[in-house]
Each structure stands twice: as C-alpha cells, then as structure tokens.
Short mmCIF file of C-alpha atoms in Angstrom, two decimals:
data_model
loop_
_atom_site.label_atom_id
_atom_site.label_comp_id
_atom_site.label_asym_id
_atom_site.label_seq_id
_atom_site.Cartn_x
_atom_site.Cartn_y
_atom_site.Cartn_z
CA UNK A 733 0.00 0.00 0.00
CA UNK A 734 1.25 3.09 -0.86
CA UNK A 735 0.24 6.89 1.09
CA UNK A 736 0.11 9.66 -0.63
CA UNK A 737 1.01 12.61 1.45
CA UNK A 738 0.20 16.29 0.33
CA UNK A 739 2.09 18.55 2.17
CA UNK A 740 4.83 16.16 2.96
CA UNK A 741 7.50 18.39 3.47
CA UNK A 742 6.10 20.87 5.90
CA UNK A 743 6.52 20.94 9.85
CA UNK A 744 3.82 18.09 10.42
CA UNK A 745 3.81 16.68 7.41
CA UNK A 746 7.56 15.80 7.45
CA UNK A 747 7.64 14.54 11.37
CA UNK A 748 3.79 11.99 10.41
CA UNK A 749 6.55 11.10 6.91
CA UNK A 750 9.05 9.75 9.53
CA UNK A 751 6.61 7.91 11.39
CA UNK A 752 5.14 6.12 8.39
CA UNK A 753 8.25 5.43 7.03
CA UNK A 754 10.02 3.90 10.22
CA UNK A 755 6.63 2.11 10.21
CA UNK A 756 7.28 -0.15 6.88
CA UNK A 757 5.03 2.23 5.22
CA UNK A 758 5.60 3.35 1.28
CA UNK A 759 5.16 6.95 1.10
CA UNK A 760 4.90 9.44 -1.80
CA UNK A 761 5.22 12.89 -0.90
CA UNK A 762 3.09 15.83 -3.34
CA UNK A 763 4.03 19.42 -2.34
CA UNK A 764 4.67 22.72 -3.77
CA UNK A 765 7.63 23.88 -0.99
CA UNK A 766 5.19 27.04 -0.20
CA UNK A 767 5.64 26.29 3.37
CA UNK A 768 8.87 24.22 3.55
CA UNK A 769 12.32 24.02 1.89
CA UNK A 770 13.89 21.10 -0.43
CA UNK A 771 16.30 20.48 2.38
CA UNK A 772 13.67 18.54 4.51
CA UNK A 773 13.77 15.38 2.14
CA UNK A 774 17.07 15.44 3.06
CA UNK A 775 16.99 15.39 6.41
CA UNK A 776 13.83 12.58 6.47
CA UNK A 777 16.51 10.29 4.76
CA UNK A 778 19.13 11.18 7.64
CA UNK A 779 16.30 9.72 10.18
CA UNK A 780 15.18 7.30 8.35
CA UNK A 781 17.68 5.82 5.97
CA UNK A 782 14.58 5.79 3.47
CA UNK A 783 13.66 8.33 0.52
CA UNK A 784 10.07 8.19 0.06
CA UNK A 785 9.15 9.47 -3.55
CA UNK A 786 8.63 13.12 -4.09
CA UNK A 787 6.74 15.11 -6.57
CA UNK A 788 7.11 19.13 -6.64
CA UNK A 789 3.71 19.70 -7.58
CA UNK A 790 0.83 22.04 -6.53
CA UNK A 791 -2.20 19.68 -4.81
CA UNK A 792 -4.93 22.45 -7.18
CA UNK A 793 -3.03 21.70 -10.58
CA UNK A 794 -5.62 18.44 -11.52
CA UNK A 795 -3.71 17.95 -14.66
CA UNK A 796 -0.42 17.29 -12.79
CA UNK A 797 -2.03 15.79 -9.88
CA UNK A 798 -3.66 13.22 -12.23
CA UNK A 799 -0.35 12.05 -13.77
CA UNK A 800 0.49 10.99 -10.04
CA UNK A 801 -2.56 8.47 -9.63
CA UNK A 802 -2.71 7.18 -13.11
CA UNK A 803 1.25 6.17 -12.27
CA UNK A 804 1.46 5.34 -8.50
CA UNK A 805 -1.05 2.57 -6.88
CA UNK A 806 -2.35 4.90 -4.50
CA UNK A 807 -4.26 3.31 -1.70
CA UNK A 808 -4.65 6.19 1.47
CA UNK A 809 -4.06 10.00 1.22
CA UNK A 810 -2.95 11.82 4.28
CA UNK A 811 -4.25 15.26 2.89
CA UNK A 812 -2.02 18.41 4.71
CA UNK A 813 -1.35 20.71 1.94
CA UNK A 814 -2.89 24.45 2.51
CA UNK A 815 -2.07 27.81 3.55
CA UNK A 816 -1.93 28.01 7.18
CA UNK A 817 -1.12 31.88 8.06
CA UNK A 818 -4.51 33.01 10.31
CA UNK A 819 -3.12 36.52 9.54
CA UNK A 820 -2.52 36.13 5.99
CA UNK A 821 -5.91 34.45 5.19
CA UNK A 822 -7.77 37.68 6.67
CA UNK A 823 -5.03 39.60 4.33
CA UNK A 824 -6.20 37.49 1.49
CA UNK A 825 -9.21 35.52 2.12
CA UNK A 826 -9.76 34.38 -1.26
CA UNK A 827 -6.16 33.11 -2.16
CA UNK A 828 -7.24 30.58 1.02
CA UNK A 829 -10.46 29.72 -0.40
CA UNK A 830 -8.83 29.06 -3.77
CA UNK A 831 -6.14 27.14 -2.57
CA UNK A 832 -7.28 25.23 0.22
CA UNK A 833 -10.72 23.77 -0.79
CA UNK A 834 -9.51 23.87 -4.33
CA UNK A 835 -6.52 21.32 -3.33
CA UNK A 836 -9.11 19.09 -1.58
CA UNK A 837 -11.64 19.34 -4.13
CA UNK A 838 -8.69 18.19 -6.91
CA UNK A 839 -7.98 14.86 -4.46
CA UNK A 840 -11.82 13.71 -3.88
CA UNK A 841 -12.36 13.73 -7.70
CA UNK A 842 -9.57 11.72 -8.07
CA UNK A 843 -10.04 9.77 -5.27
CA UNK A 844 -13.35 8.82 -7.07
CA UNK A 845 -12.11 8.47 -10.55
CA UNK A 846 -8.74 6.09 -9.32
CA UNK A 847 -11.45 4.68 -7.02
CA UNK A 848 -9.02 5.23 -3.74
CA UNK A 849 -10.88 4.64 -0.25
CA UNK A 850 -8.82 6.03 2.34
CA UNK A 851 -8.16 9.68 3.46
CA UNK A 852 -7.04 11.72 7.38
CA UNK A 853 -7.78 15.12 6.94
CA UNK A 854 -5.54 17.62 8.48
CA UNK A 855 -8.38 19.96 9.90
CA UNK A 856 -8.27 22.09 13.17
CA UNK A 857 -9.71 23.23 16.42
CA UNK A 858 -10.56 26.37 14.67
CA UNK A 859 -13.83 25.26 13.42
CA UNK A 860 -15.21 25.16 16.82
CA UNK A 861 -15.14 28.76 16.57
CA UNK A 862 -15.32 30.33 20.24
CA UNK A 863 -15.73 27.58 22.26
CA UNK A 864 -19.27 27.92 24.91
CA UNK A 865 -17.22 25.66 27.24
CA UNK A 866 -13.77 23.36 27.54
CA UNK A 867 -12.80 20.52 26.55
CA UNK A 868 -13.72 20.89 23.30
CA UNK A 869 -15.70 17.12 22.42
CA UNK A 870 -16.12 15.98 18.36
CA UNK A 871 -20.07 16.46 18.80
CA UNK A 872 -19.89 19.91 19.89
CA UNK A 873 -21.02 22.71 17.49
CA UNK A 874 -18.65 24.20 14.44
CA UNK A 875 -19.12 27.37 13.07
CA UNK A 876 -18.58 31.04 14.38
CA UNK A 877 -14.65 30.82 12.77
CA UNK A 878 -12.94 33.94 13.54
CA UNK A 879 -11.02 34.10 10.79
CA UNK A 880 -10.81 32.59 6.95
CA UNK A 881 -8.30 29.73 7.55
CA UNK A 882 -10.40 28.05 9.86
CA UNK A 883 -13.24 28.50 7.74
CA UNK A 884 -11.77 26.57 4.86
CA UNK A 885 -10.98 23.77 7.17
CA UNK A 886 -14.35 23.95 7.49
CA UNK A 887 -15.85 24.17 4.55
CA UNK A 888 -13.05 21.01 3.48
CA UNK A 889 -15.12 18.99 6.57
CA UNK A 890 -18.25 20.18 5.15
CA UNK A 891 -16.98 18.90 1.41
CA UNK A 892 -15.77 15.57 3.17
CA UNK A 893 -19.29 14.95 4.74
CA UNK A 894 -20.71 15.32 1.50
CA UNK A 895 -18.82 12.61 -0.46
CA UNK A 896 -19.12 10.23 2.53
CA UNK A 897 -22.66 10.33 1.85
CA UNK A 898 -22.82 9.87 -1.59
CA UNK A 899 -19.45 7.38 -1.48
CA UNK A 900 -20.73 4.78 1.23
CA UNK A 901 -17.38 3.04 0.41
CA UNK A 902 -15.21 5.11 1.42
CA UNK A 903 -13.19 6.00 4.90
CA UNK A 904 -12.84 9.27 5.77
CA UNK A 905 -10.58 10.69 9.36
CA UNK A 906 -11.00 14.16 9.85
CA UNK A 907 -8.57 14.73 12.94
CA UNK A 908 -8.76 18.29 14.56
CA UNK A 909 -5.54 19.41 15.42
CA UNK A 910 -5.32 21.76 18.54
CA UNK A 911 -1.55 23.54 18.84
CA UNK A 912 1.34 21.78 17.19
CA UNK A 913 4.75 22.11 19.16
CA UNK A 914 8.07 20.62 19.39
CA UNK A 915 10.55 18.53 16.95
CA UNK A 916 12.18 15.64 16.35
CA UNK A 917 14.20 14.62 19.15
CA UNK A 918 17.08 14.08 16.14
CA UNK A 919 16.63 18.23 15.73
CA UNK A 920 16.84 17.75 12.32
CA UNK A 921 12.93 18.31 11.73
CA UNK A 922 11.22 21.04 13.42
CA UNK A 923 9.11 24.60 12.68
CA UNK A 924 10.82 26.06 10.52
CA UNK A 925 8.55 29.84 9.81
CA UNK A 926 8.83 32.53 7.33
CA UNK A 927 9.12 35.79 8.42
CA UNK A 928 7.72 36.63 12.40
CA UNK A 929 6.51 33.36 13.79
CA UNK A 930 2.58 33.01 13.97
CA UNK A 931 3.01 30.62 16.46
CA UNK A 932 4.23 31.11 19.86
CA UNK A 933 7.12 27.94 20.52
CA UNK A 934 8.89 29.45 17.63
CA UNK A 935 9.05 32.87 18.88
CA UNK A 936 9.83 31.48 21.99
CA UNK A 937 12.53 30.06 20.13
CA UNK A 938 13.65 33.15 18.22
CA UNK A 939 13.98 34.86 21.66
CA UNK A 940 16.00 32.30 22.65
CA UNK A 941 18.74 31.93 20.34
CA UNK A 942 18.75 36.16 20.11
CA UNK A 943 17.00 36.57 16.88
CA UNK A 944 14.61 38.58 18.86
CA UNK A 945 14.97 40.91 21.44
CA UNK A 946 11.59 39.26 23.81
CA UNK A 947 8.11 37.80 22.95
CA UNK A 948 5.36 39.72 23.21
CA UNK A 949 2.25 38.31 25.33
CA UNK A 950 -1.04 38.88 23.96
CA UNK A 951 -2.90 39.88 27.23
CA UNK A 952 -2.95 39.35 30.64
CA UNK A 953 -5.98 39.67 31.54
CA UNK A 954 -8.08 36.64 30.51
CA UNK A 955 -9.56 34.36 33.18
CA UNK A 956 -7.35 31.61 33.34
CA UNK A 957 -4.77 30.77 36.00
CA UNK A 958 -2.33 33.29 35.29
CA UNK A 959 -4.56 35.63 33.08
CA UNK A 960 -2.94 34.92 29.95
CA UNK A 961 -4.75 32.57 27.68
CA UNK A 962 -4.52 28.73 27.85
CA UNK A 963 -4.17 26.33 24.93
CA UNK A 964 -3.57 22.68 24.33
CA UNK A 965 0.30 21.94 23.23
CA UNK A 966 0.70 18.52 21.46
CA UNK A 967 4.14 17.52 20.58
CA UNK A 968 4.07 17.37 17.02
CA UNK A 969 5.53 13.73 16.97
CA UNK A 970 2.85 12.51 19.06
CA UNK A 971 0.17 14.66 16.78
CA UNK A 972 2.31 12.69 13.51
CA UNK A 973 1.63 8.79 15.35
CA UNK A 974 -2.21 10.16 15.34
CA UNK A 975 -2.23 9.94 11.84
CA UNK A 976 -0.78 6.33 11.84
CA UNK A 977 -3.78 5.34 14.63
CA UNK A 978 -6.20 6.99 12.11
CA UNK A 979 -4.73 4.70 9.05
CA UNK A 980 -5.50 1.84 11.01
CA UNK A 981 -8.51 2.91 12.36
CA UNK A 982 -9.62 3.39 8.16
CA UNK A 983 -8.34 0.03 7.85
CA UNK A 984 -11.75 -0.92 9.77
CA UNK A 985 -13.90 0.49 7.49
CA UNK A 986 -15.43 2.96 9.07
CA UNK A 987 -17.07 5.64 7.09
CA UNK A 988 -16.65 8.73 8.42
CA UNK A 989 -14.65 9.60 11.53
CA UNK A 990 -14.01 12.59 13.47
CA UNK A 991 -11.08 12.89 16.34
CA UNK A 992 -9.64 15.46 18.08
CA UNK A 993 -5.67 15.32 18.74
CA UNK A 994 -4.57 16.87 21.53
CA UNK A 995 -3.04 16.40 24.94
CA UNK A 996 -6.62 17.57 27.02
CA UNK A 997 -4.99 19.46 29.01
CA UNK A 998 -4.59 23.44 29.01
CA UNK A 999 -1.24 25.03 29.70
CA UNK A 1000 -1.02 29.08 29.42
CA UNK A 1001 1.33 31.30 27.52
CA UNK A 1002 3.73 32.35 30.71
CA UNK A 1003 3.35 28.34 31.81
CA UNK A 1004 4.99 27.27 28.57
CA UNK A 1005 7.27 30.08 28.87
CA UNK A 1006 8.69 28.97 32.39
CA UNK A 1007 8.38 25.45 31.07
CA UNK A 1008 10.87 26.70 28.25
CA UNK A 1009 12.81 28.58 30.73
CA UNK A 1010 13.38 25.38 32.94
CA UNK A 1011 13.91 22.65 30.75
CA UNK A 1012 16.83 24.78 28.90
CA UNK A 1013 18.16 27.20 31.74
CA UNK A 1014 17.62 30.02 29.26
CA UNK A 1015 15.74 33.26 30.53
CA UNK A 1016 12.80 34.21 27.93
CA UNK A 1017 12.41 38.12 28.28
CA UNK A 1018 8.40 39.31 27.50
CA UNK A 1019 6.31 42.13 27.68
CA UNK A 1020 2.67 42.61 28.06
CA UNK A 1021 0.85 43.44 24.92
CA UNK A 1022 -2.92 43.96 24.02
CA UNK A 1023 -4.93 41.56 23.69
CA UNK A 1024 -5.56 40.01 19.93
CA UNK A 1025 -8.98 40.50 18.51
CA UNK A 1026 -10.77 36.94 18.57
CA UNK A 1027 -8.70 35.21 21.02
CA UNK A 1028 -10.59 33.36 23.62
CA UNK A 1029 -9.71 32.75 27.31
CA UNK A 1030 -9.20 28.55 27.07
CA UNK A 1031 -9.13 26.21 23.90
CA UNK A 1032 -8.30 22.64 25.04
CA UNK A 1033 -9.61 19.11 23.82
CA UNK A 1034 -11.61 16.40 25.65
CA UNK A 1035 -9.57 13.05 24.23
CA UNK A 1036 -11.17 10.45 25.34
CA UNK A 1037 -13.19 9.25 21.88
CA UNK A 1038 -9.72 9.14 20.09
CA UNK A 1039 -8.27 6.97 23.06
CA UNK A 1040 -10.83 4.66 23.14
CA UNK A 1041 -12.02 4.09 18.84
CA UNK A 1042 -8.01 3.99 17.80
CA UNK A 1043 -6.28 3.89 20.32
CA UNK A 1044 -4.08 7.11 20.51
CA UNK A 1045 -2.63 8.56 23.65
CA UNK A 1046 0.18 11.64 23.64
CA UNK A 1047 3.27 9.98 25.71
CA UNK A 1048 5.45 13.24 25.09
CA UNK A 1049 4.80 16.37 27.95
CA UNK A 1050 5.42 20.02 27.53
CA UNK A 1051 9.17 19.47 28.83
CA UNK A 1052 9.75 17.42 25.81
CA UNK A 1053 8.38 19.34 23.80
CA UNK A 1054 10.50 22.52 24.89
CA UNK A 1055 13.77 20.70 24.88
CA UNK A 1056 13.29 19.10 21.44
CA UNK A 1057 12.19 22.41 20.12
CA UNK A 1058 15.31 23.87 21.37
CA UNK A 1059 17.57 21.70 20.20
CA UNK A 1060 15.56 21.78 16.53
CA UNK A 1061 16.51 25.83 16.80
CA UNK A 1062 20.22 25.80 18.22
CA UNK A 1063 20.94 23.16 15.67
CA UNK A 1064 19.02 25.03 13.08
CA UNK A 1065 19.81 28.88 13.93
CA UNK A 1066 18.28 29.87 10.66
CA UNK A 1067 16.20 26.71 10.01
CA UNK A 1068 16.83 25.42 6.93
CA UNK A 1069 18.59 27.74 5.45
CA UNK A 1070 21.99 26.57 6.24
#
C-alpha cells in the first residue's frame, strides 16, 4: 500500500513522513515547498535511511495531480497541503479559499475516478469557533470561525461529509488538530517559519537563540490561572503517530470519523514560557501586549473518543516538547537555510 502525502515536506507533514516510514510504510510525498524548503527530504533520509518518492507539484493543478494516480497505486491520502497563516488568510481571504478547498476538491475527484478509499484530513480546532465551554468534544457545534483559515478547514469537513454520503465506500478521518509544538528529538525536523513566527514555541525560540529581542504576550488579563490565555500543546511527533492510529482505524472500514488530537490538558502562555525557561536554563524576556482581537480565554480538547475508537494517547509532555524544540533551533539557527 502506498500513502500519498500532500504537504509532505512541511513541519507536520515531514515529522507523520518519519513515522510512516520507520513504520514499513511506502510513502509518496506531493508538495509545492510554499511552506517548507527542499532540504527537509534530506533530512527525512538522515532519520530514516529511506527516501520516500517526491513530486514538486501544486495539490490544485488536476492535470499534474492526475499524472500521479494514473502512475502510483495509491491506496490512502494523508491530505495536509494548505495555507496556514490566520493573519494572511484575513489579508487574502480568497487566495485561502482558492487554494485550500480547491486542493481538496482536486484529491476527492480523483479519489473517485482512481477509485481510492482512504483519506485523514488535516483539519483544526478552529472550526469550533469560540468555544461555549472546555474541553472541546467531536459532537460539539462548528461554526462562528474567527477568521478565513479556519473557515476553509471547514468548509473542506463540510466537502468531506458530503462525499461520505454519496461514497458509502469510502473512509474518511477528519482529525482536529489543537496547537502543534516541538521537533524531532534528532533536531533535524522542526518549525521552521517565514518571516515573524505566527506561532508562539517558535518565537519562543527566536527569543531564545537572540533573533529577537523578547516575545510579546497577547494579554494578561483573561480568566485563566495566570490571566494569559490557555491552549492545548501537542508535541508534534505525538500529533504525527495520530495519523498512523487513524490509518489503522480506516483500515476498519469505518465511514466517516471525526477525532480530536490533543493532549486535554490546558497550559497558558507564561506556563509554557517557564516550562521553556526550565527545561533549557535560558531566561525568555516578554512584555505585556494587548490583547488580539478573537482570542478566547481557554481552547483545550476532551480526548477520550480518540483513546478509546483507535487507540491514541500523547506519551510526550510540555518538557519534551521545549527541549526538542530547542535543540531543533540551536541546531538550526536559521532553520533550513543553512
């Protein structure tokens, strides 16, 4: 069997790559390098002794995307190509509806026509909008996005729902990512963002290594334990084994599936912070900023449905995550541009 990957070379794309290939899985990677740099294919291979096969190709291009499952025996897609900036899709909310549901619309036609089963969707806890109450369970309501990204993701679950119904045959895992952070403990993987860091481990990061001068905390006045606001941090090689539970899980037959991956448990910005500070011995300087417009007080999972229907438990803790993410950035000053 042989899993085609969109998005392969990007920060979770590359770490779930590893995983399937140290698994005995064939993989085929399909990306564009938008959001990641030829270097990373290099770097799987220094993990994992394995190339997987790699196509520079954009996931909306049908034409070229065709080509790929007329010649590969394509079995499961693990579907993570998109834009992913929150800031840059209210910039530009139309390049994200073009690109993202466009990509996903190009696989589920040829999913149908090449008569493939299986594909894990790489949506997010942004659909859940502003949450009425934490954890977050599958069954709550979606809607209410604050921002464009989130409502592709959407709209892509919405598009996935669809199909199921009229393609009884097929498997579908749409697995709701909450907040990505860490690396491979190797440090040869990790975030590697263009320009200032939307997310806050790599600005942690940044500040670290003395790219920049402190991080800036988005209010302190939320009501959480230490007023600033509280998220759930998955290390991004546990979120990556997720997507080998939900391969399995497919291999069930299950229809349609929905899981959230995250740790379900909240940790705030200043208690990732310290956690940084203390697992590293490095002193992260901050200052208190406004608050963002849509940001909520808490945003953390309930786990328990993707624990008990396949299986998946995080075994990797905020320390890990802050030590691997550190070594990822001192090994990798400027990421991948060496």
């Amino acid at each position: 069997m042989a899993i085609l990957v969109t998005g392969g070379t990007g920060y979770i794309g590359s770490h779930t790559v590893v995983e399937l290939l140290n698994s005995g899985y064939k993989v085929i990677i399909v990306d564009n390098y938008t959001n990641s740099k030829p270097e990373v294919l290099n770097r799987i291979y220094q993990i994992t002794n394995k190339k997987p096969k790699f196509y520079e190709v954009d996931v909306c291009d049908l034409d070229k995307m065709e080509q790929i499952f007329a010649k590969e025996k394509i079995t499961d897609i693990i579907h993570f190509a998109g834009l992913k900036s929150v800031a840059e899709s209210v910039e530009k909310p139309q390049l994200y509806f073009d690109n993202n549901i466009g990509g996903s619309k190009v696989l589920l036609e040829l999913m149908d026509k090449y008569d493939v089963k299986n594909i894990v969707f790489s949506s997010s806890a942004t659909v859940y909008g502003i949450p009425e109450h934490v954890p977050l369970k599958e069954s709550d309501k979606v809607g209410g996005c604050t921002n464009p990204y989130g409502q592709t993701k959407l709209e892509i679950e919405y598009h996935l729902m669809n199909y199921s119904k009229s393609h009884p045959d097929a498997n579908i895992a749409i697995l709701r990512y909450f907040n990505p952070i860490g690396a491979h403990v190797s440090g040869l993987i990790g975030e590697d963002p263009q320009g200032i860091p939307n997310n806050l481990m790599p600005y942690i990061t940044q500040v670290a290594i003395g790219k920049r001068p402190h991080l800036n905390v988005y209010g302190n006045d939320y009501k959480t334990v230490d007023g600033t606001g509280v998220r759930d941090y998955i290390h991004v090689v546990d979120l990556a084994y997720g997507h080998l539970c939900a391969l399995k899980k497919l291999e069930e037959k299950p229809g349609l599936v929905i899981y959230n991956l995250g740790t379900g448990k909240g940790t705030s910005v200043l208690e990732l912070v310290h956690a940084f500070e203390k697992a590293n011995h490095i002193k992260i300087p901050y200052i208190i900023c406004n608050r963002r417009p849509g940001d909520v007080d808490e945003n953390y999972a309930e786990v328990s449905k993707a624990y008990k229907e396949m299986n998946f438990k995080t075994k990797l803790n905020i320390e890990d995550a802050c030590r691997d993410s550190w070594r990822w950035q001192s090994q990798n000053p400027n990421g991948y541009d060496e």
